[in-house]
XYZ file of C-alpha atoms in Angstrom:
261
model
C 115.003 48.200 85.040
C 118.364 49.555 83.884
C 119.664 52.744 85.461
C 118.947 54.723 82.293
C 115.341 53.473 82.295
C 115.002 54.452 85.960
C 116.222 57.948 85.137
C 113.858 58.265 82.190
C 110.838 57.095 84.198
C 111.448 59.448 87.126
C 112.298 62.469 84.974
C 109.314 61.906 82.686
C 107.029 61.634 85.724
C 108.483 64.828 87.184
C 107.971 66.673 83.916
C 104.279 65.768 83.992
C 103.362 66.306 87.650
C 105.867 68.768 89.162
C 104.347 71.451 91.346
C 104.781 74.961 89.960
C 106.896 76.499 92.716
C 108.457 79.949 92.206
C 112.007 78.914 93.075
C 111.864 76.305 90.327
C 111.536 79.079 87.735
C 114.892 80.703 88.391
C 118.601 79.998 88.310
C 119.442 83.021 90.456
C 121.609 81.674 93.296
C 120.301 84.285 95.729
C 116.647 83.412 95.098
C 117.438 79.705 95.365
C 119.364 80.177 98.608
C 116.472 82.158 100.116
C 114.042 79.368 99.224
C 116.266 76.640 100.618
C 116.785 78.451 103.920
C 113.075 79.205 104.258
C 112.113 75.612 103.476
C 114.173 74.171 106.311
C 111.488 72.650 108.566
C 108.769 74.952 107.153
C 105.948 73.721 104.906
C 105.941 74.700 101.222
C 102.466 76.261 101.388
C 103.617 78.625 104.144
C 106.858 79.486 102.407
C 105.552 80.502 98.957
C 103.902 83.835 99.902
C 106.695 84.722 102.328
C 109.328 83.926 99.708
C 107.660 86.118 97.100
C 107.249 89.002 99.553
C 110.886 88.648 100.623
C 112.179 88.888 97.056
C 109.952 91.890 96.390
C 111.544 93.633 99.370
C 115.129 92.413 98.933
C 115.543 91.244 95.322
C 119.253 90.440 95.458
C 122.089 89.613 97.801
C 123.351 93.209 97.939
C 119.994 94.599 99.088
C 119.662 91.974 101.831
C 123.268 92.489 102.910
C 122.640 96.230 103.363
C 119.288 95.866 105.146
C 118.960 96.689 108.866
C 119.135 93.392 110.725
C 116.103 94.304 112.831
C 114.023 94.597 109.644
C 115.308 91.245 108.395
C 114.364 89.544 111.655
C 110.950 91.220 111.673
C 110.286 89.971 108.138
C 111.248 86.446 109.209
C 108.795 86.246 112.135
C 106.547 83.205 111.744
C 109.004 81.146 109.678
C 110.696 79.706 112.766
C 114.330 79.415 113.814
C 115.087 83.141 113.577
C 118.829 82.475 113.579
C 118.390 81.277 109.992
C 117.588 84.858 108.969
C 120.817 86.090 110.569
C 122.915 83.441 108.836
C 121.203 84.190 105.498
C 122.040 87.871 105.805
C 125.612 87.064 106.853
C 125.992 84.804 103.805
C 124.718 87.588 101.541
C 127.201 90.033 103.045
C 130.017 87.646 102.132
C 128.626 87.193 98.617
C 128.065 90.933 98.098
C 131.740 91.459 98.949
C 133.377 88.430 97.318
C 130.927 87.118 94.710
C 129.149 83.766 94.507
C 131.079 80.513 94.899
C 129.993 78.306 92.005
C 130.571 74.886 93.550
C 129.074 73.039 96.497
C 132.481 73.000 98.172
C 132.779 76.772 97.851
C 129.231 77.419 99.001
C 129.866 75.389 102.158
C 132.114 78.236 103.327
C 129.161 80.655 103.530
C 127.604 81.216 106.977
C 124.758 78.818 107.697
C 125.159 76.809 104.478
C 125.368 73.063 105.084
C 126.024 70.157 102.695
C 122.451 69.836 101.383
C 121.898 73.577 100.835
C 125.289 73.958 99.163
C 124.563 71.086 96.774
C 121.069 72.408 96.004
C 122.319 75.889 95.102
C 125.295 74.502 93.171
C 123.136 72.203 91.055
C 120.098 74.461 90.552
C 121.970 77.733 89.975
C 125.314 76.669 88.531
C 124.645 73.255 87.014
C 127.177 71.356 89.105
C 126.799 67.603 88.833
C 126.215 66.986 92.536
C 123.468 65.224 94.487
C 121.376 67.398 96.818
C 120.494 64.905 99.540
C 117.760 65.942 101.955
C 115.590 63.665 104.086
C 113.172 62.995 101.220
C 115.916 62.102 98.738
C 117.707 59.794 101.162
C 114.447 57.993 101.990
C 113.592 57.433 98.307
C 117.087 56.121 97.546
C 117.005 53.750 100.512
C 113.618 52.359 99.520
C 114.661 51.916 95.899
C 117.571 49.775 97.043
C 119.909 50.904 94.256
C 122.716 52.451 96.257
C 123.399 55.855 97.748
C 121.758 58.976 96.254
C 125.063 60.105 94.764
C 125.222 56.900 92.706
C 121.820 57.543 91.151
C 122.650 60.841 89.405
C 122.036 60.738 85.622
C 124.866 62.218 83.557
C 124.423 65.955 83.032
C 120.964 66.099 84.666
C 121.742 66.721 88.338
C 119.450 69.740 88.701
C 116.423 68.020 87.152
C 117.127 64.793 89.002
C 117.493 66.498 92.361
C 114.165 68.259 91.892
C 112.487 65.045 90.729
C 113.754 63.022 93.691
C 112.639 65.707 96.134
C 109.209 65.801 94.502
C 108.920 62.021 94.623
C 109.785 61.954 98.323
C 107.496 64.871 99.191
C 104.393 63.770 97.291
C 104.539 59.993 96.673
C 107.246 58.174 98.627
C 106.316 59.910 101.849
C 107.706 59.017 105.244
C 104.478 57.740 106.783
C 102.292 57.221 103.725
C 104.051 55.677 100.742
C 101.676 55.852 97.742
C 103.339 53.048 95.785
C 100.470 52.872 93.301
C 101.411 56.380 92.134
C 105.146 55.804 91.899
C 106.705 55.866 88.403
C 109.231 53.138 89.295
C 107.227 50.971 91.690
C 107.685 47.855 89.568
C 111.446 47.999 90.110
C 111.515 49.309 93.674
C 112.855 46.996 96.380
C 110.257 48.311 98.857
C 107.151 48.625 96.666
C 104.044 47.504 98.525
C 105.923 46.654 101.705
C 107.337 49.893 103.023
C 108.032 49.612 106.733
C 106.609 52.566 108.661
C 108.046 53.151 112.132
C 105.309 53.442 114.783
C 104.581 56.895 116.147
C 105.699 57.750 119.632
C 103.083 57.062 122.280
C 100.880 60.020 123.167
C 101.843 62.116 126.124
C 105.590 61.528 125.757
C 106.396 64.677 123.786
C 106.833 68.164 125.228
C 104.244 70.683 124.129
C 105.686 73.259 121.736
C 104.328 76.042 123.972
C 106.499 74.709 126.793
C 109.740 74.787 124.802
C 112.484 77.389 124.884
C 112.099 77.756 121.123
C 108.501 78.940 121.609
C 109.583 81.493 124.230
C 112.374 82.805 121.984
C 110.002 83.141 119.064
C 107.470 85.096 121.108
C 110.177 87.500 122.300
C 111.452 88.197 118.772
C 107.897 88.609 117.514
C 107.070 91.102 120.289
C 110.220 93.148 119.685
C 109.617 93.168 115.935
C 106.115 94.531 116.526
C 107.453 97.255 118.813
C 105.510 95.977 121.787
C 106.458 94.959 125.323
C 108.095 91.657 126.114
C 105.572 88.804 126.300
C 104.181 87.786 129.657
C 105.726 84.553 130.922
C 107.486 83.159 133.966
C 110.343 85.578 134.792
C 112.963 82.840 134.966
C 111.842 81.419 131.634
C 111.952 84.902 130.108
C 115.455 85.470 131.479
C 116.780 82.179 130.073
C 115.255 82.844 126.671
C 116.617 86.386 126.555
C 120.085 85.234 127.577
C 120.085 82.725 124.720
C 118.853 85.292 122.202
C 121.537 87.763 123.244
C 124.192 85.039 123.047
C 123.037 84.109 119.522
C 123.013 87.712 118.306
C 119.244 87.860 117.839
C 118.653 90.431 120.582
C 120.769 93.301 121.927
C 120.696 94.604 125.516
C 120.944 98.358 126.053
C 121.047 98.700 129.817
C 117.651 97.550 131.035
C 116.173 97.639 127.543
C 116.304 94.944 124.860
C 115.906 95.368 121.114
C 116.503 93.616 117.838
C 120.012 94.204 116.443
């Protein structure tokens, strides 16, 4: 299968089966950035209603930039990694002051924006011919055996191709369950029918989420956002979590009291 035929097969498949996700209906860089930040390690089904509510409350970068940080953090509760909300607001403050960078290289200068997010916003909002390479895209490219993701971009179709590759990795060429019989390019894929799945870690070797510092930090932010007392937990664990939250700018100490910034 020639490269052009590969492009045609994947893009035609995407046009027929793509999920109707709200961030795919816009070229607004702010809306796209919000979706990309929310989707980092959070499932699509959980993100959709939160994304729509967020845009109803703060419809553009200027409104988010001007919002009280405590309200932003409270609205983020449940999405995980609360520092992402701080970095998103910081990025919007830069944009509200200086305008939107229109290239992946320029977007990389915004707080909290890494290579993948910068490429996604640049291609989806501004049409830059750049590959947005997340875990799904890299896995699909590796299994296809046709070079790095950047080499697979069809001329002038980066935005559509990036979305199609993400969709293929999320719904068909999955990490632990490759559905090769549903793949539009299985007949020309180097791994079709013989994808190697790494064994799962043996049970009992992983720390329970409830025992992690991330869990403790999340419970503290959630309690403060709700206006309630700090959650009950081991005093030393509470102290360590609070110290980290203060250091990261997620919590402010006022004497013996703590609050969201």
